[in-house]
Short mmCIF file of C-alpha atoms in Angstrom, two decimals:
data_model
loop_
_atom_site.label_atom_id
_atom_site.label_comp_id
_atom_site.label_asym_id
_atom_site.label_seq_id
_atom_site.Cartn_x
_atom_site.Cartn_y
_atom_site.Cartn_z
CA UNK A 1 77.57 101.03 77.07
CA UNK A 2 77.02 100.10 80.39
CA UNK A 3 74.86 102.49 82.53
CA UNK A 4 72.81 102.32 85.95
CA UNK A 5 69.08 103.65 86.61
CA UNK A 6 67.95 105.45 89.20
CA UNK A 7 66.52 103.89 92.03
CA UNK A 8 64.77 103.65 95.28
CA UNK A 9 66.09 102.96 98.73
CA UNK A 10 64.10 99.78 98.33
CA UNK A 11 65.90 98.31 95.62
CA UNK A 12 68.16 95.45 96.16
CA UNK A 13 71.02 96.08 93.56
CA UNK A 14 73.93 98.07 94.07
CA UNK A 15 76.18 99.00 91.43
CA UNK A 16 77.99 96.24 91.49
CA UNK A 17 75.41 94.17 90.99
CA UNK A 18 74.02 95.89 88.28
CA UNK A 19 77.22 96.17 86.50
CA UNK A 20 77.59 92.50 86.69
CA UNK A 21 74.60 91.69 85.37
CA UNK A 22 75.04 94.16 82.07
CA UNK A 23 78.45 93.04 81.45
CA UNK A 24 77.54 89.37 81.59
CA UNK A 25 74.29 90.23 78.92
CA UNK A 26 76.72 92.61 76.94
CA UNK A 27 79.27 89.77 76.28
CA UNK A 28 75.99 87.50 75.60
CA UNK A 29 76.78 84.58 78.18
CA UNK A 30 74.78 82.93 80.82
CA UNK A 31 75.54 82.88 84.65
CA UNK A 32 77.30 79.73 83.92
CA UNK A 33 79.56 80.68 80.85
CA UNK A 34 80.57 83.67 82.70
CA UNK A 35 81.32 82.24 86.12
CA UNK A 36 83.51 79.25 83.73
CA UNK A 37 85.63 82.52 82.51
CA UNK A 38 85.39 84.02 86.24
CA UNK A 39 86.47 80.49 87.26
CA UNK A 40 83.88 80.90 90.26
CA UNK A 41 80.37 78.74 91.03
CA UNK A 42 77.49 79.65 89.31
CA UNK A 43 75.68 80.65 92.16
CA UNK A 44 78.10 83.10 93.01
CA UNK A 45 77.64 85.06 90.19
CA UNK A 46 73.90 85.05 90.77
CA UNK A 47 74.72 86.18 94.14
CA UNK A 48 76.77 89.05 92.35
CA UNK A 49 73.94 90.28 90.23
CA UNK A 50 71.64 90.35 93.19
CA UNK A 51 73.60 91.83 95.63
CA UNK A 52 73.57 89.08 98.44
CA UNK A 53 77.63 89.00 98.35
CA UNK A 54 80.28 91.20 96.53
CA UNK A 55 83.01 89.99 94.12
CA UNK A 56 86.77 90.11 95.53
CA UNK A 57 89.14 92.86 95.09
CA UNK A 58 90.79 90.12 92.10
CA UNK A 59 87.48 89.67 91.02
CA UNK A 60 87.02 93.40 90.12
CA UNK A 61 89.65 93.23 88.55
CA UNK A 62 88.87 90.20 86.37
CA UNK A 63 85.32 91.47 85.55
CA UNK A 64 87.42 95.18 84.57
CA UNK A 65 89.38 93.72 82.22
CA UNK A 66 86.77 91.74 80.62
CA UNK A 67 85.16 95.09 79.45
CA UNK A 68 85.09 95.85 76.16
CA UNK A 69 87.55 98.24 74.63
#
Protein backbone atom coordinates (compact mmCIF):
# COMPACT_ATOMS: atom_id res chain seq x y z
CA UNK A 1 0.00 0.00 0.00
CA UNK A 2 1.25 3.13 -0.90
CA UNK A 3 0.74 6.00 1.64
CA UNK A 4 2.28 9.62 2.32
CA UNK A 5 3.48 11.11 5.85
CA UNK A 6 2.85 14.14 7.14
CA UNK A 7 5.10 16.82 6.69
CA UNK A 8 6.51 20.22 7.15
CA UNK A 9 6.46 23.21 4.88
CA UNK A 10 10.17 22.57 4.73
CA UNK A 11 10.13 19.37 3.13
CA UNK A 12 11.09 19.00 -0.40
CA UNK A 13 8.75 16.12 -1.66
CA UNK A 14 5.44 16.51 -2.94
CA UNK A 15 3.21 13.77 -3.54
CA UNK A 16 4.34 13.01 -6.54
CA UNK A 17 7.51 12.56 -5.57
CA UNK A 18 6.83 10.49 -2.86
CA UNK A 19 4.59 8.29 -4.78
CA UNK A 20 7.32 7.74 -7.21
CA UNK A 21 9.68 6.79 -5.00
CA UNK A 22 7.28 3.98 -3.14
CA UNK A 23 6.10 2.61 -6.31
CA UNK A 24 9.59 2.22 -7.72
CA UNK A 25 10.70 0.33 -4.04
CA UNK A 26 7.24 -1.55 -4.11
CA UNK A 27 7.96 -3.13 -7.57
CA UNK A 28 11.70 -3.68 -6.13
CA UNK A 29 13.69 -1.85 -9.03
CA UNK A 30 16.35 0.73 -9.04
CA UNK A 31 16.13 4.31 -10.59
CA UNK A 32 17.57 2.73 -13.59
CA UNK A 33 15.30 -0.44 -14.09
CA UNK A 34 12.40 1.74 -13.62
CA UNK A 35 13.27 4.67 -15.85
CA UNK A 36 14.22 1.44 -18.70
CA UNK A 37 10.28 0.52 -18.20
CA UNK A 38 9.42 4.46 -18.06
CA UNK A 39 11.65 4.61 -21.17
CA UNK A 40 13.02 8.01 -19.62
CA UNK A 41 16.90 8.94 -18.29
CA UNK A 42 17.80 7.90 -15.09
CA UNK A 43 18.23 11.14 -13.79
CA UNK A 44 14.87 12.03 -14.50
CA UNK A 45 13.43 9.73 -12.34
CA UNK A 46 15.70 10.91 -9.55
CA UNK A 47 14.49 14.25 -10.35
CA UNK A 48 10.86 12.71 -9.90
CA UNK A 49 11.46 11.35 -6.46
CA UNK A 50 12.94 14.60 -5.33
CA UNK A 51 10.71 16.92 -6.61
CA UNK A 52 13.08 19.14 -8.84
CA UNK A 53 10.71 18.38 -12.05
CA UNK A 54 7.27 16.59 -12.43
CA UNK A 55 6.48 13.58 -14.68
CA UNK A 56 4.21 14.35 -17.92
CA UNK A 57 0.57 14.05 -18.10
CA UNK A 58 1.63 10.38 -20.23
CA UNK A 59 3.90 9.79 -17.63
CA UNK A 60 1.14 9.69 -14.92
CA UNK A 61 -0.37 7.71 -16.71
CA UNK A 62 2.40 5.15 -17.30
CA UNK A 63 3.46 5.18 -13.59
CA UNK A 64 -0.81 4.57 -12.89
CA UNK A 65 -0.94 1.71 -14.69
CA UNK A 66 2.13 0.21 -13.38
CA UNK A 67 0.34 -0.04 -9.93
CA UNK A 68 -0.39 -3.08 -8.64
CA UNK A 69 -3.85 -4.51 -8.84
Amino acid sequence: MITTTPRTPTQARTDIGIFVHQLRQLLGLTQAQFAMQLKVAVPTIARWENNRTQPSPLALIQLKNMLPT
